[in-house]
XYZ file of C-alpha atoms in Angstrom:
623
model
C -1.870 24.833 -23.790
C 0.777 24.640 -21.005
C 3.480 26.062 -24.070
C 1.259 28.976 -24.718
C 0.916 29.929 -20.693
C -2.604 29.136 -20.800
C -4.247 29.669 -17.111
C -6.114 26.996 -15.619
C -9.318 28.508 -16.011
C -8.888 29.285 -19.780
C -7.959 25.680 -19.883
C -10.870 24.200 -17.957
C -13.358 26.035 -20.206
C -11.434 25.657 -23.240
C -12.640 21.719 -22.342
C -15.789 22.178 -21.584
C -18.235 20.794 -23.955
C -18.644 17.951 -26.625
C -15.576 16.611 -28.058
C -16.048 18.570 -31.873
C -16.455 21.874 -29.732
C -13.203 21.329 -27.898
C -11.669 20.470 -30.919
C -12.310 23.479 -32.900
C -11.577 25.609 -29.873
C -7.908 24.446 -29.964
C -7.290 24.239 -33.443
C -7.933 27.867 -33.189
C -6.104 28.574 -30.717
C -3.097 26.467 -32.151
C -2.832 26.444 -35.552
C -2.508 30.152 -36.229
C 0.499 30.376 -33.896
C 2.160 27.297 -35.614
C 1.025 28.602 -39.293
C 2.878 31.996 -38.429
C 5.911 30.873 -37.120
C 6.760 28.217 -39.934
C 9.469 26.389 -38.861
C 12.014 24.547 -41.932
C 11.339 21.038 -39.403
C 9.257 20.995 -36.814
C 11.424 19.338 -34.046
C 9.523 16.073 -32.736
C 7.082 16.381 -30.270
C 6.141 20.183 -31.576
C 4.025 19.098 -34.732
C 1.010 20.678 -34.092
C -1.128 17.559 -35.212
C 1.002 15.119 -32.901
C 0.676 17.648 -29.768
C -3.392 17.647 -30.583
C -3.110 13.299 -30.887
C -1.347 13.429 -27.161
C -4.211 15.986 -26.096
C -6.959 13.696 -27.413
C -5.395 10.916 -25.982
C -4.657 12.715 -22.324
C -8.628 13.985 -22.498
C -9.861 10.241 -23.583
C -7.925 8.454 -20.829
C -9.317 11.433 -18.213
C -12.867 10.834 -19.183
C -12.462 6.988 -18.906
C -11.244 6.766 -15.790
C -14.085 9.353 -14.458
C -16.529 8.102 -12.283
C -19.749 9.963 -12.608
C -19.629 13.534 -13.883
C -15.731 14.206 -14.808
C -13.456 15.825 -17.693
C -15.830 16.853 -20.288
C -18.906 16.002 -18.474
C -18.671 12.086 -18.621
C -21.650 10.468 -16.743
C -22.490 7.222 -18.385
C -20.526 3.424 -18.841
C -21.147 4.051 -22.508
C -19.102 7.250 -22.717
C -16.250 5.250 -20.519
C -16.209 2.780 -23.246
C -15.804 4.663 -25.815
C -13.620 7.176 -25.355
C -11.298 4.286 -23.885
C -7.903 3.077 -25.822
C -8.890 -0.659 -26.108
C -7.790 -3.721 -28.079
C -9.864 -6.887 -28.920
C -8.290 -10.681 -28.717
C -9.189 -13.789 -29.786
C -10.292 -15.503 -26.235
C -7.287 -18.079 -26.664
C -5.009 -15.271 -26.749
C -6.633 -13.510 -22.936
C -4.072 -14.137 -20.200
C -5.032 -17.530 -17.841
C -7.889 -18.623 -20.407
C -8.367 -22.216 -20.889
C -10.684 -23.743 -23.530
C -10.425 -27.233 -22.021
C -13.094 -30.429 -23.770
C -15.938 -30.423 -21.432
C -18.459 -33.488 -20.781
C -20.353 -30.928 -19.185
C -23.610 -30.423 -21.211
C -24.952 -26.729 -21.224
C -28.148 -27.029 -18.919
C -31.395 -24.214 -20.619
C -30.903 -20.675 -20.235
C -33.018 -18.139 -20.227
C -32.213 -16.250 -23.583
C -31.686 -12.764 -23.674
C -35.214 -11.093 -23.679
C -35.903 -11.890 -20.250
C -36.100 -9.249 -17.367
C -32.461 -9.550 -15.989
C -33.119 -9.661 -11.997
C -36.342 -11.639 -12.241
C -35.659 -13.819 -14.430
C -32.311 -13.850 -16.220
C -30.054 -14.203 -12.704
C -31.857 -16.525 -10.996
C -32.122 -19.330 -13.762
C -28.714 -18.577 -14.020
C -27.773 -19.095 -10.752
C -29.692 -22.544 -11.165
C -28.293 -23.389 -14.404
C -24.538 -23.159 -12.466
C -25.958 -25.287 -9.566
C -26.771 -28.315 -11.862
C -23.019 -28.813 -13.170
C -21.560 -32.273 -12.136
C -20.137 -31.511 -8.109
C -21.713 -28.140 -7.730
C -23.821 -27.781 -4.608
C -26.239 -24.685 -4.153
C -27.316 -22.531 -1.069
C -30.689 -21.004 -1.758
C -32.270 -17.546 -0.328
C -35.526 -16.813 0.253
C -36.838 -13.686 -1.762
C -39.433 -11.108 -2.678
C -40.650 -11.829 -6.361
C -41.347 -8.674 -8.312
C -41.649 -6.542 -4.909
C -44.880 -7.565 -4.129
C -44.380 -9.425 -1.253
C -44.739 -13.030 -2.890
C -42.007 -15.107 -1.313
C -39.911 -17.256 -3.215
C -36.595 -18.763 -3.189
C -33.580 -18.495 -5.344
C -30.072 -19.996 -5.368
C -28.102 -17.292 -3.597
C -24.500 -19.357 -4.243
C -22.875 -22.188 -5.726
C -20.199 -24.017 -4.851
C -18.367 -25.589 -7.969
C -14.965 -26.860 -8.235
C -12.205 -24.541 -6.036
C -14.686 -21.791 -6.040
C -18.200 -19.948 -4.590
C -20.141 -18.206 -7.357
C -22.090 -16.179 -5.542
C -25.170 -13.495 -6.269
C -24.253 -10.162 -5.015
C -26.840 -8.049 -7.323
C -27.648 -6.085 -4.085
C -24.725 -6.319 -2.313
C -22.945 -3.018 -3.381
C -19.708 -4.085 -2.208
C -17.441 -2.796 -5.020
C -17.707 1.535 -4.264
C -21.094 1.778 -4.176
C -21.297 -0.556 -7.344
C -23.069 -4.465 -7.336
C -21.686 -6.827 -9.892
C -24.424 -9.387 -10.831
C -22.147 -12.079 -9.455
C -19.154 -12.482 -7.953
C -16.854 -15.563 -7.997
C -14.875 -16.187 -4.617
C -12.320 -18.596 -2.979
C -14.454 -20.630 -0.659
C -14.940 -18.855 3.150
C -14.301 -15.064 1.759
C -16.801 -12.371 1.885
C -17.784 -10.087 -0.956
C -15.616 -7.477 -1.747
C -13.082 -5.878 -3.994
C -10.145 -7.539 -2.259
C -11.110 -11.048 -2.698
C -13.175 -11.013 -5.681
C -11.484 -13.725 -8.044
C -13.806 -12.316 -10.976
C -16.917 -11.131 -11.803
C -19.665 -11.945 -14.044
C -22.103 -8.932 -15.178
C -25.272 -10.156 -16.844
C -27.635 -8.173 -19.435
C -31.100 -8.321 -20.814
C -30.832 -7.577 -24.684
C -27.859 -7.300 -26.876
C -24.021 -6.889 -25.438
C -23.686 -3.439 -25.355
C -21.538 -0.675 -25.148
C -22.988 0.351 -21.597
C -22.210 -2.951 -20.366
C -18.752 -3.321 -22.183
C -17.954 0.288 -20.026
C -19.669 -1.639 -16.981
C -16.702 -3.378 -17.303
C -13.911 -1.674 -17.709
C -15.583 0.399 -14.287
C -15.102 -2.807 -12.742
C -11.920 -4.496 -13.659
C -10.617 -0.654 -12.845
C -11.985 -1.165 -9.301
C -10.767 -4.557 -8.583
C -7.288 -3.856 -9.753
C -7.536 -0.477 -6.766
C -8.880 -2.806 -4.282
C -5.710 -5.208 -4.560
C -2.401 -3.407 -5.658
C -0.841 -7.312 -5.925
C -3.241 -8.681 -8.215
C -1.811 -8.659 -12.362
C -4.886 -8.082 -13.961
C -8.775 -8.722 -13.515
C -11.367 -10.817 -15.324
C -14.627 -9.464 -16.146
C -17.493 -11.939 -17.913
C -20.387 -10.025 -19.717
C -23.380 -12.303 -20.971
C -26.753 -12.247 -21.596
C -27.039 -16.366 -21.465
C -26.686 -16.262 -25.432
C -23.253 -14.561 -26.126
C -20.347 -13.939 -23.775
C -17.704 -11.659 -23.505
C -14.874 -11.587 -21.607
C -13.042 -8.109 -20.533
C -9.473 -7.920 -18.622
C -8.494 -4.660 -17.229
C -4.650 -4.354 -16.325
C -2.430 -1.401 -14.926
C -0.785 0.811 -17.388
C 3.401 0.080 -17.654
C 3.472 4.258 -18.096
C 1.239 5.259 -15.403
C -0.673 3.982 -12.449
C -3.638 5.770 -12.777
C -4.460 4.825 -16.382
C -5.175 1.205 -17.665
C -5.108 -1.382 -20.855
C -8.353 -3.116 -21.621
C -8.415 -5.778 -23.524
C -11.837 -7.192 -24.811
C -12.640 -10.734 -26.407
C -14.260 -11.439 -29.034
C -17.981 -12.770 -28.656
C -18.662 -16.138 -27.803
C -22.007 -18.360 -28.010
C -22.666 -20.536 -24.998
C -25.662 -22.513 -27.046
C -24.357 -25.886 -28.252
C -21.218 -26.435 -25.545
C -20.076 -23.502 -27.419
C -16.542 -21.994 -26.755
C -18.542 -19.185 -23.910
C -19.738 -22.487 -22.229
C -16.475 -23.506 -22.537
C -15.039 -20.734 -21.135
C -17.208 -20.153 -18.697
C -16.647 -23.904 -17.372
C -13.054 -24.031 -17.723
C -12.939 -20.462 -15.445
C -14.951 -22.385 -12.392
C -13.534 -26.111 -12.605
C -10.094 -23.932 -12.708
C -7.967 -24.631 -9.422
C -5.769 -21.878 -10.136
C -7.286 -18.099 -9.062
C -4.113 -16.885 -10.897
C -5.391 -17.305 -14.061
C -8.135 -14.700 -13.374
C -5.397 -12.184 -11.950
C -6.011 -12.658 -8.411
C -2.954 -12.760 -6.162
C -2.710 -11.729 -2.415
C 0.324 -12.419 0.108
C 0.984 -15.048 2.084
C 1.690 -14.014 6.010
C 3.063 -16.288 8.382
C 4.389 -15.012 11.567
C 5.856 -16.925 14.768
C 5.004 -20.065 12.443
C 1.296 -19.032 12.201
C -0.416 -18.453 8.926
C -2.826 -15.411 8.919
C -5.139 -14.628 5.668
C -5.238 -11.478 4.125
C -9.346 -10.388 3.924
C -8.603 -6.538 2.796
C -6.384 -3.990 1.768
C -5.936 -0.994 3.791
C -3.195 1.331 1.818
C 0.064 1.721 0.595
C 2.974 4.045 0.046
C 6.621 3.588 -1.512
C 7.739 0.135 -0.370
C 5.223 -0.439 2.190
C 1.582 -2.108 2.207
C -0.659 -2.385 4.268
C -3.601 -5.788 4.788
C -6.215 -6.352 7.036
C -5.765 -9.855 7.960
C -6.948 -12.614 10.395
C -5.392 -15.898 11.857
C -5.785 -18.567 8.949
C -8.955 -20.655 9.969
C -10.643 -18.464 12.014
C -14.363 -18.873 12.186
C -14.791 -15.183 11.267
C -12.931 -15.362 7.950
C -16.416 -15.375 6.122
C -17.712 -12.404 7.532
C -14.836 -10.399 7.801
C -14.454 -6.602 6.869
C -11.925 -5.847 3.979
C -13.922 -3.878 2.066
C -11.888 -1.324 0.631
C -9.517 1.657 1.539
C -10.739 4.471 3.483
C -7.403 5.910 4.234
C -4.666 5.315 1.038
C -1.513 7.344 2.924
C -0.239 10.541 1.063
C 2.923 8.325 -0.197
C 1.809 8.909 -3.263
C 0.162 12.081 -3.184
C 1.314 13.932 -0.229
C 4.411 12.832 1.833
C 8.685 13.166 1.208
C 8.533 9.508 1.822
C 5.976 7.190 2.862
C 4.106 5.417 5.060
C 0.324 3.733 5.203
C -2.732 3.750 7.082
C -4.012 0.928 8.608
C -7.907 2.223 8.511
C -10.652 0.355 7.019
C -14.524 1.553 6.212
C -16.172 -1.444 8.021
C -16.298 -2.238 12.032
C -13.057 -3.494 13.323
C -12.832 -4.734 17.006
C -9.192 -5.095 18.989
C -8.052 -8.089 20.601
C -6.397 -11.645 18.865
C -9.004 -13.764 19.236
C -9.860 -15.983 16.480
C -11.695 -13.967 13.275
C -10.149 -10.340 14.492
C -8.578 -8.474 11.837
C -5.701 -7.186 12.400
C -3.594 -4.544 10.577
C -0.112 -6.418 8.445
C 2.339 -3.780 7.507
C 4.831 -5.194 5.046
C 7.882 -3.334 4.067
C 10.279 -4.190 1.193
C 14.323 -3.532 2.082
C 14.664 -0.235 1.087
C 12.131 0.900 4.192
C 13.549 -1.043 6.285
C 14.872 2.429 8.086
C 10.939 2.797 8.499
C 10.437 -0.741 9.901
C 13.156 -0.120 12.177
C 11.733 3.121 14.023
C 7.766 1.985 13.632
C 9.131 -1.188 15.494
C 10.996 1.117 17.641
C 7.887 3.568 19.197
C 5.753 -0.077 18.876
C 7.684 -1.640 21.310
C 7.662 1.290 23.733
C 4.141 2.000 23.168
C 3.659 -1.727 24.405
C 6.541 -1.451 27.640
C 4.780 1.535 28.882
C 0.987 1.616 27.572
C -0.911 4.853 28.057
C -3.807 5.359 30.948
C -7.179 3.875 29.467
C -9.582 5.809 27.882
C -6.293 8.083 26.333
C -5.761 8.310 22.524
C -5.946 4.822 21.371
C -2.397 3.652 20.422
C -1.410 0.593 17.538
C -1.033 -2.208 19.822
C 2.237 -4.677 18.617
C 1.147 -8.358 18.295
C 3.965 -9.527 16.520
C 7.067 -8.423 14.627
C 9.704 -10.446 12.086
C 12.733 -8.255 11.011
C 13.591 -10.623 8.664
C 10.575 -10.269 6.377
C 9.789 -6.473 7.990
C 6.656 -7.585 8.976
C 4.968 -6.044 11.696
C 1.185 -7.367 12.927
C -0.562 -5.215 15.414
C -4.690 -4.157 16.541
C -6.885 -2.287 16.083
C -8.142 -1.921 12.399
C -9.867 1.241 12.610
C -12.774 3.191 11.245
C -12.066 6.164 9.141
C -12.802 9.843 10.624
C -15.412 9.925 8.521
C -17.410 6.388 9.733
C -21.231 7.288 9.983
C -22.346 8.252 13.556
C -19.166 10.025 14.575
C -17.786 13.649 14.739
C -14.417 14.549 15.580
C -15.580 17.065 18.649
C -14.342 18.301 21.642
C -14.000 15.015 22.956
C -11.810 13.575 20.628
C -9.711 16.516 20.754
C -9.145 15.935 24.296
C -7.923 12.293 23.846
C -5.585 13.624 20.964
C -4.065 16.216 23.155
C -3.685 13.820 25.811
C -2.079 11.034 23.574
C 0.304 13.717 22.516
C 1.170 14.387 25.759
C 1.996 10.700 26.445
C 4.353 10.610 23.625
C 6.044 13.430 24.297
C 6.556 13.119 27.954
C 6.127 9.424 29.291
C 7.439 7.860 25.960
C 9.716 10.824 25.145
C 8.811 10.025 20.883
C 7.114 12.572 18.292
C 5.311 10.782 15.864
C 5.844 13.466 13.642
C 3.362 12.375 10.421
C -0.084 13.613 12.244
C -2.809 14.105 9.764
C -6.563 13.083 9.177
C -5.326 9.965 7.196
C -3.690 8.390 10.180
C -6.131 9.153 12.565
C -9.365 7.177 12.948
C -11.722 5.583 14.968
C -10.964 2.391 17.395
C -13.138 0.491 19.991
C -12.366 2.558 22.668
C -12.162 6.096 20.909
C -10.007 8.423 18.422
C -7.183 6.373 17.638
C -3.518 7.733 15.844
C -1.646 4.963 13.988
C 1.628 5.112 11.766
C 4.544 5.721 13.546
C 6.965 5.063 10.798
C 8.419 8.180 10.794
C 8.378 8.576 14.800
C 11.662 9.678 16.551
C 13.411 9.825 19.793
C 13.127 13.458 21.644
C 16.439 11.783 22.968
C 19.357 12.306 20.219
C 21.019 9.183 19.815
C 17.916 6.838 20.938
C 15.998 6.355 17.459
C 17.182 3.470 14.805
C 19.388 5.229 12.853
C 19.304 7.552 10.103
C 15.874 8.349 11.999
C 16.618 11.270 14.350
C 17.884 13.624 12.043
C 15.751 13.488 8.802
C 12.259 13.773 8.375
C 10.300 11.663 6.455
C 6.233 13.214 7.297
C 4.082 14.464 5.095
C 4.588 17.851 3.632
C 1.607 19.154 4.030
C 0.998 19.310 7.636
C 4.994 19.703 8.374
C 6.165 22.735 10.635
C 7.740 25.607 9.108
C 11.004 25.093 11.037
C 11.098 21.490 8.926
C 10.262 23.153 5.717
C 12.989 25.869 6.454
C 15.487 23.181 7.098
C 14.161 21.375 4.260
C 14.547 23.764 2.228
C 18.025 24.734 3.342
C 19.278 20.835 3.341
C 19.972 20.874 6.913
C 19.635 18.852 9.518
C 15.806 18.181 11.228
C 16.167 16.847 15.164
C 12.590 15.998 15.981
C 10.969 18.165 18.190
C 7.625 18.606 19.428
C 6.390 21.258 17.397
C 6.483 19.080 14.328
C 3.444 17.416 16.191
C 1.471 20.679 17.336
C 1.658 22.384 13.925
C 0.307 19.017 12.344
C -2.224 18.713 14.512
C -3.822 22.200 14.434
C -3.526 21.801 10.599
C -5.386 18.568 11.150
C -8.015 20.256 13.058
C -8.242 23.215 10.343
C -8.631 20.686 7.630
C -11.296 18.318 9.686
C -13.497 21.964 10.741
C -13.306 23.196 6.328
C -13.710 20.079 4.327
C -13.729 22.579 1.489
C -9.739 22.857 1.943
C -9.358 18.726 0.855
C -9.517 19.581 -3.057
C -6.941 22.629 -2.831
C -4.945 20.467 -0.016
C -4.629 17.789 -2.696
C -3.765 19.592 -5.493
C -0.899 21.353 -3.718
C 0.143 18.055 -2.450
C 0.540 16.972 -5.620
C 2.349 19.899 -7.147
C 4.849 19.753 -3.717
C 5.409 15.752 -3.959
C 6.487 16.227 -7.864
C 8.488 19.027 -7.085
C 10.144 16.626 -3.962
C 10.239 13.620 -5.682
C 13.894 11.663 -6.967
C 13.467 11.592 -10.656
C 16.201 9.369 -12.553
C 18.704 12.519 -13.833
C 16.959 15.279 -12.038
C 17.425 16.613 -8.336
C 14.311 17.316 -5.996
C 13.574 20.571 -5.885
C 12.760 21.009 -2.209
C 12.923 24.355 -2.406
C 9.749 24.536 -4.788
C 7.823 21.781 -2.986
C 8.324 23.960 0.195
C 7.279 26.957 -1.274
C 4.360 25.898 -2.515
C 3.201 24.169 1.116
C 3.717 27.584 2.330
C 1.767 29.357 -0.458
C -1.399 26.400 0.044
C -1.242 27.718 3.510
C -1.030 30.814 3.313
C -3.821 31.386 0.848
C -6.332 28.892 2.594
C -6.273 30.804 5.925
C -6.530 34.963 5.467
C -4.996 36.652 8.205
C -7.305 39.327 7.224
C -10.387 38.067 8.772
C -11.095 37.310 12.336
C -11.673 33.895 11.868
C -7.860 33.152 10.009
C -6.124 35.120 12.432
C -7.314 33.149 15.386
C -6.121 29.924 13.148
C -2.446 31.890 12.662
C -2.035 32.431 16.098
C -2.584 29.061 16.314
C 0.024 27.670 14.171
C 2.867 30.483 15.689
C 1.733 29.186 18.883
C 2.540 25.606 18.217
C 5.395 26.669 16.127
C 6.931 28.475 19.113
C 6.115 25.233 21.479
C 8.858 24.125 23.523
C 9.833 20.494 24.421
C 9.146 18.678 27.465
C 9.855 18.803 30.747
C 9.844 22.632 30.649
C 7.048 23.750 32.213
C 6.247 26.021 28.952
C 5.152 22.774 27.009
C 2.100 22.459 29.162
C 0.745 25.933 28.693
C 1.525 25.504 25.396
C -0.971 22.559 25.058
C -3.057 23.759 27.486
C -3.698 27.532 25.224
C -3.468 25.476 22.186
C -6.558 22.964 23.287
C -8.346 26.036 24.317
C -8.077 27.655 21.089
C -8.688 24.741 18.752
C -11.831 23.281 21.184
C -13.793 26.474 20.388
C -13.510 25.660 16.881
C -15.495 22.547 17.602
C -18.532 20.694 18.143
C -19.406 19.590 21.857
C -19.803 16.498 20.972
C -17.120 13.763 20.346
């Protein structure tokens, strides 16, 4: 399609429709062109039934990995499962399984014909809590909904792990695995789930199988360390195991791998399995893997991830111990940084969807920042505007800044508070308010600390204890020439997106980018534009995309900053029309900021002054 300058419309309704439709719609669109032309040897690649295979194949993998409506309409686990490449093992053959000889006699289960919340999960639940060593922690419940109260075995603890029932805990994006099998002292959630067991009433089936692969997809982007993940589907007669690991070609497409089926009446080889998973020591073996942090010789234990970007990562994590470690928030990203999507380098967020709080105190997460060598230039100047942040800390009730716990330049670790809500937490509006305490954080930088933090954008701005709160300052610089870590100063290292023109000119031009404080102002009315039309996210992404291929190193070809700079411009310039009255006030803006000076003269204050005028007006009252 892309060969025969096919638009993007044509395109999306030349997919639209069941799979035989969109086949017959490009066969005839194809195969007259290629019958005409005739070529003595089609060159590889240009065979007209291989280009249709790699089409099938692309428009497969894009209706797998949909969640809810997607490419071609998918809406159902059964649809994911089928249209997804897939292989099926032997169990001995699944990465980590053991098979061991079990004493362990296979206590009555329910069968399959059994209502599966009811009845099926509970005696389930029991059945684990009667192995040799296991002890249970029971719940009281509602039976049937009708008020009758009851109680049920909410966990088990058996061997080096909790199994735990978390049917109405929706803990994995808006999703609630049956159960969920845990290191002992973790909460539920994507991060530290060590595997998960799905149960069914009736026959395995092809819903359930996609059930699955849904999961094992979401575990896998809830930890970017862990190899692979373990999914168990039963229905107490047959078991079937599913692992779900990352593509080697491409990180947003996966290889399942499914296991035969296996009878758990008898000490058969599921009971086996099924045993040999919870007696197992070794959390490995299911694909779980986290870090290990130890800073100033004290352990701390990673409880979420919060994002990522090229070389760096990002965990929420507490002090090893701490009495909180079973409740804590590390549910799942809320802010992944444009490293991958949106930025000339990269950086992270360190913003979570649950409640964070600030302080050390035993159980408060904390944000763990962990850079591999080749950021170490971003280590450097984070650690840099960290440390002045913490000589010369702004007035209270100001922007609320990343405060610096701890730092070890050996490992490029850096530990600091608050883990913060997203913008878009429940209960609060970016208003007039918050706009205030971003101006005057700004202000602080620029003046007091003399630093522009130059990579301002929604993703690194979120909610702390006291207020709006802006974190990432790896790719902050001195307004000083000369008193940044090097190599800092002079390049620029934000996200494209929300960059000034001056830095896409110079960009563009392969010159030279001091920082100044424009770089801030332009990002932040773009910030504000974006936060007042939510409506601008899907083209802002796409663009981003487009821009970040077009900047990217590739092995044997050149970045073509040019092109990626261009088409910022373009996103820009077609999202806000001058034409109206509402665009030109949003231009006049931007030239505004564009045209800011830097501090002390007297012109940067009007400057903010006009520009908090002009953006407040755009907002709601309320903060």
């Amino acid at each position: 399609l892309i060969d025969r300058d096919i638009t993007d419309d044509r395109c999306a309704a030349l997919l639209t429709g069941t799979p035989q439709q969109v086949e017959r719609r490009i066969l005839a669109l194809l195969q007259p062109a290629a019958a005409a032309a005739q070529p003595p040897a089609a060159p590889p690649g240009n065979d007209v039934e291989e280009r249709l295979r790699k089409l099938e194949l692309q428009v497969n993998r894009g209706r797998a990995g949909a969640h809810g409506a997607g490419l071609m309409h998918t809406s159902s686990y059964e649809q994911l499962y089928n249209n997804h490449p897939k292989a099926q093992k032997d169990i001995r053959e699944l990465r980590g399984t053991q098979l061991p000889s079990i004493a362990e006699t296979m206590p009555k289960l329910p069968g399959h014909n059994v209502s599966e919340n009811n009845k099926m999960l509970p005696d389930f639940m029991s059945a684990l809590a009667t192995l040799p060593g296991a002890r249970s922690e029971s719940k009281a419940v509602k039976v049937d909904g009708k008020g009758k109260g009851g109680m049920r075995v909410a966990r088990v603890h058996v061997g080096s792990f909790v199994v735990e029932d978390t049917h109405d805990q929706y803990y994995l994006d808006s999703a609630a695995p049956d159960v969920t099998i845990l290191k002992p002292g973790y909460a539920s959630s994507g991060f530290n789930a060590v595997a998960v067991i799905e149960l069914q009433a009736g026959r395995l089936d092809n819903k359930h199988r996609g059930k699955a692969i849904k999961y094992g997809q979401l575990l896998l982007k809830a930890n970017p360390r862990r190899a692979f993940s373990t999914i168990v589907l039963t229905n107490t007669v047959a078991l079937q195991v599913c692992q779900v690991s990352r593509s080697a070609t491409s990180d947003d497409e996966y290889d399942v791998v499914f296991s035969n089926e296996l009878l758990l009446a008898n000490n058969g080889p599921g009971w086996q399995y099924l045993v040999g998973l919870l007696k197992s020591r070794d959390a490995a073996s299911c694909g779980y893997n986290v870090p290990s942090v130890t800073l100033d010789g004290k352990a701390f234990t990673p409880v979420g991830f919060l994002g990522s970007g090229r070389g760096v990562e990002v965990y929420s994590v507490q002090a090893a111990g701490s009495s909180g470690a079973s409740s804590a928030g590390g549910s799942g990203v809320a802010a992944h940084h444009a490293g991958g999507s949106l930025s000339t380098g990269s950086g992270t967020s360190s913003i979570q969807s649950g409640s964070s709080s600030g302080g050390t105190g035993a159980g408060e997460l904390m944000a763990c920042k962990m850079h591999t060598e080749e950021r170490a230039r971003s280590y450097a100047s984070e650690l840099h505007a960290l440390q002045a942040i913490r000589k010369d800390p702004p007035t209270r009730g100001a922007l609320q800044l990343p405060q610096l716990v701890a730092a070890d330049s050996a490992q490029r670790l850096l530990l600091t508070t608050p883990v913060v809500k997203a913008l878009g937490a429940p209960g609060r509006v970016f208003g007039a308010g918050a706009l205030d305490s971003l101006i005057r954080g700004l202000q602080y930088l620029h003046t007091v600390l003399k630093i522009v933090h130059r990579d301002l954008e929604p993703k690194h701005l979120g909610w702390g204890p006291s207020g709006l709160a802006l974190i990432d300052f790896s790719s902050a610089a001195s307004l000083q020439l000369g008193q940044s870590p090097a190599g800092q100063a002079r390049g620029y290292s934000g996200t494209l997106m929300f960059a000034s023109t001056s830095v896409l000119d110079a960009l563009a031009a392969g010159a030279e980018c001091d920082a100044h404080v424009a770089q801030d102002l332009v990002a932040m009315v773009k910030t504000v534009y974006v936060l007042v039309h939510p409506d601008a996210q899907e083209g802002l992404m796409h663009a981003a995309t487009k821009a970040l291929g077009e900047a990217r190193h590739v092995q044997g070809k050149q970045p073509e900053l040019h092109k990626a700079t261009c088409t910022v411009k373009q996103f820009w310039s077609s999202e806000i029309d001058r034409q109206t009255p509402a665009g030109a006030h949003w231009w006049r803006l931007l030239e505004l900021a564009e045209r800011a000076v830097n501090p002390p003269d007297p012109a940067y204050a009007a400057s903010m002054k006009h520009l908090q005028e002009g953006l407040a007006c755009q907002l709601r009252p309320a903060s």
